[in-house]
Coordinates of C-alpha atoms in Angstrom, one line a residue:
M1 CA 48.1 101.8 13.3
T2 CA 49.6 98.8 15.1
Q3 CA 46.5 98.5 17.2
V4 CA 44.3 98.5 14.1
R5 CA 46.5 95.9 12.5
S6 CA 46.4 93.6 15.6
E7 CA 42.6 94.0 15.9
Q8 CA 42.3 93.0 12.2
S9 CA 44.7 90.2 12.8
L10 CA 42.6 89.0 15.8
Y11 CA 39.4 89.4 13.8
R12 CA 40.9 87.3 10.9
R13 CA 42.2 84.7 13.3
L14 CA 38.9 84.4 15.1
R15 CA 37.1 84.2 11.8
H16 CA 39.5 81.5 10.6
E17 CA 39.1 79.5 13.8
L18 CA 35.3 79.7 13.8
V19 CA 34.6 79.0 10.1
T20 CA 35.5 75.4 10.1
P21 CA 33.9 72.2 8.8
E22 CA 33.5 71.1 12.4
S23 CA 31.5 74.2 13.4
I24 CA 29.3 73.9 10.4
Y25 CA 28.9 70.2 10.9
G26 CA 28.3 70.7 14.7
T27 CA 25.6 73.3 14.0
I28 CA 23.8 70.9 11.6
I29 CA 24.0 68.1 14.1
V30 CA 22.6 70.3 16.9
S31 CA 19.8 71.6 14.7
A32 CA 19.0 68.0 13.6
L33 CA 18.9 66.9 17.2
I34 CA 16.6 69.7 18.1
V35 CA 14.4 69.0 15.1
I36 CA 13.9 65.3 15.8
A37 CA 13.0 65.8 19.5
D38 CA 9.5 64.6 20.5
D39 CA 6.9 67.3 20.9
D40 CA 6.4 66.4 24.5
E41 CA 10.2 66.4 25.4
S42 CA 11.1 69.0 27.9
D43 CA 13.8 71.6 27.1
F44 CA 15.9 70.3 29.9
N45 CA 15.9 66.8 28.5
L46 CA 16.6 68.2 25.0
L47 CA 19.4 70.3 26.4
V48 CA 21.0 67.1 28.0
V49 CA 20.6 65.2 24.7
V50 CA 22.1 68.0 22.7
A51 CA 25.0 68.5 25.1
G52 CA 25.7 64.8 25.5
T53 CA 25.5 64.0 21.8
S54 CA 27.7 67.0 20.9
F55 CA 30.3 65.8 23.5
V56 CA 30.2 62.2 22.2
F57 CA 30.6 63.4 18.6
W58 CA 33.5 65.6 19.7
I59 CA 35.2 62.7 21.5
A60 CA 34.8 60.5 18.4
H61 CA 36.1 63.1 16.1
V62 CA 39.2 63.8 18.4
F63 CA 39.8 60.0 18.6
A64 CA 39.6 59.5 14.8
A65 CA 41.8 62.5 14.0
T66 CA 44.4 61.5 16.6
V67 CA 44.6 57.9 15.3
A68 CA 44.7 59.1 11.7
H69 CA 47.3 61.7 12.2
H70 CA 49.9 60.3 14.5
G71 CA 52.9 58.3 13.2
K72 CA 55.1 59.1 10.3
R73 CA 53.9 61.5 7.6
G74 CA 56.2 62.4 4.8
G75 CA 59.2 61.2 6.8
V76 CA 58.2 63.4 9.8
E77 CA 57.3 61.7 13.1
I78 CA 54.1 63.1 14.6
P79 CA 53.9 62.0 18.3
I80 CA 50.5 61.0 19.6
G81 CA 50.5 63.9 22.0
E82 CA 50.9 66.4 19.2
A83 CA 48.3 64.6 17.1
L84 CA 45.9 64.7 20.1
G85 CA 46.5 68.4 20.6
N86 CA 45.9 69.2 17.0
A87 CA 42.8 67.0 17.0
V88 CA 41.4 68.8 20.1
R89 CA 42.0 72.2 18.5
H90 CA 40.6 71.3 15.1
S91 CA 37.5 69.6 16.6
A92 CA 36.5 72.4 18.9
G93 CA 33.9 73.7 16.5
L94 CA 31.7 70.6 17.2
L95 CA 31.4 71.8 20.8
I96 CA 31.3 75.5 20.1
A97 CA 28.4 75.0 17.8
A98 CA 26.3 73.7 20.6
I99 CA 26.8 76.5 23.1
I100 CA 24.2 79.1 21.9
P101 CA 21.4 76.6 21.2
I102 CA 22.1 75.0 24.6
L103 CA 21.9 78.4 26.3
V104 CA 18.6 79.1 24.6
L105 CA 17.2 75.7 25.7
A106 CA 18.5 76.4 29.3
L107 CA 16.4 79.6 29.3
G108 CA 13.4 77.4 28.5
A109 CA 14.3 74.8 31.1
A110 CA 14.7 77.5 33.7
G111 CA 11.3 79.0 32.9
I112 CA 12.7 82.3 31.7
L113 CA 11.3 81.6 28.3
S114 CA 8.4 79.3 27.5
E115 CA 9.6 75.9 26.4
D116 CA 8.0 76.2 23.0
L117 CA 9.6 79.6 22.4
A118 CA 13.0 78.3 23.6
Y119 CA 12.7 75.3 21.2
L120 CA 11.8 77.6 18.3
L121 CA 14.6 80.1 19.1
A122 CA 17.1 77.2 19.4
L123 CA 16.2 76.2 15.9
F124 CA 16.3 79.8 14.6
V125 CA 19.7 80.3 16.2
G126 CA 21.0 77.3 14.3
V127 CA 19.8 78.8 11.0
V128 CA 21.4 82.2 12.0
I129 CA 24.7 80.5 12.9
L130 CA 24.8 78.7 9.6
F131 CA 24.1 82.0 7.8
V132 CA 26.9 83.8 9.7
L133 CA 29.3 80.9 9.1
G134 CA 28.5 80.8 5.4
T135 CA 28.9 84.6 5.1
L136 CA 32.2 84.6 6.9
A137 CA 33.5 81.7 4.8
F138 CA 32.9 83.6 1.6
A139 CA 34.3 86.8 3.2
E140 CA 37.5 85.0 4.2
R141 CA 38.0 84.0 0.6
G142 CA 37.7 87.6 -0.5
S143 CA 34.3 87.4 -2.2
R144 CA 32.3 90.5 -2.9
W145 CA 29.8 91.4 -0.2
Y146 CA 26.8 90.2 -2.2
F147 CA 28.4 86.8 -2.8
C148 CA 29.1 86.7 0.9
L149 CA 25.4 87.3 1.6
L150 CA 24.3 84.8 -1.0
G151 CA 26.7 82.2 0.4
G152 CA 25.4 82.9 3.9
L153 CA 21.8 82.6 2.6
A154 CA 22.5 79.3 1.0
T155 CA 24.2 78.0 4.1
G156 CA 21.3 79.2 6.3
L157 CA 18.8 77.5 3.9
L158 CA 20.5 74.2 4.8
G159 CA 19.3 74.8 8.4
V160 CA 15.8 75.6 7.1
A161 CA 15.9 72.3 5.0
V162 CA 16.7 70.4 8.2
I163 CA 13.7 71.9 9.9
L164 CA 11.5 71.2 6.9
L165 CA 12.7 67.6 6.9
K166 CA 11.4 67.3 10.5
A167 CA 8.0 68.5 9.4
V168 CA 7.9 65.9 6.6
F169 CA 9.4 62.8 8.4
H170 CA 8.4 63.3 12.0

């Protein structure tokens, strides 16, 4: 019974850590970066752009959160080191969101997948990640299973909208 409880606790903790505004925002950023890539851009160059941009956004987010949260809040002193640690933890989703699409692009860059297939899979993975994050967000709030799926579908459709915007404006 204790093992089941600790597994549930681990599952809930992981779900809580993964379903963050930063991971959703990071997934949207990564999908948008992939979508706006030139048709002749190699998967390796796209991988470098996605990884580099994700890292820069993460640094900017950590910096902004650190500056905004250190100092006195409600009469309690928050040292800059503590503010930085909290910012790094809370901003991790921006980096985590890029991992799977980068791995897929790496498969294309390495020649394991064709570059076109890797590009399409990286876009598809973004939509799937948004679907999963949306579903988990509703599940964490205790929604019924069909609302969880509808929430996931709506969140995944945001990824599809980003892809369609590429087709319209690029």
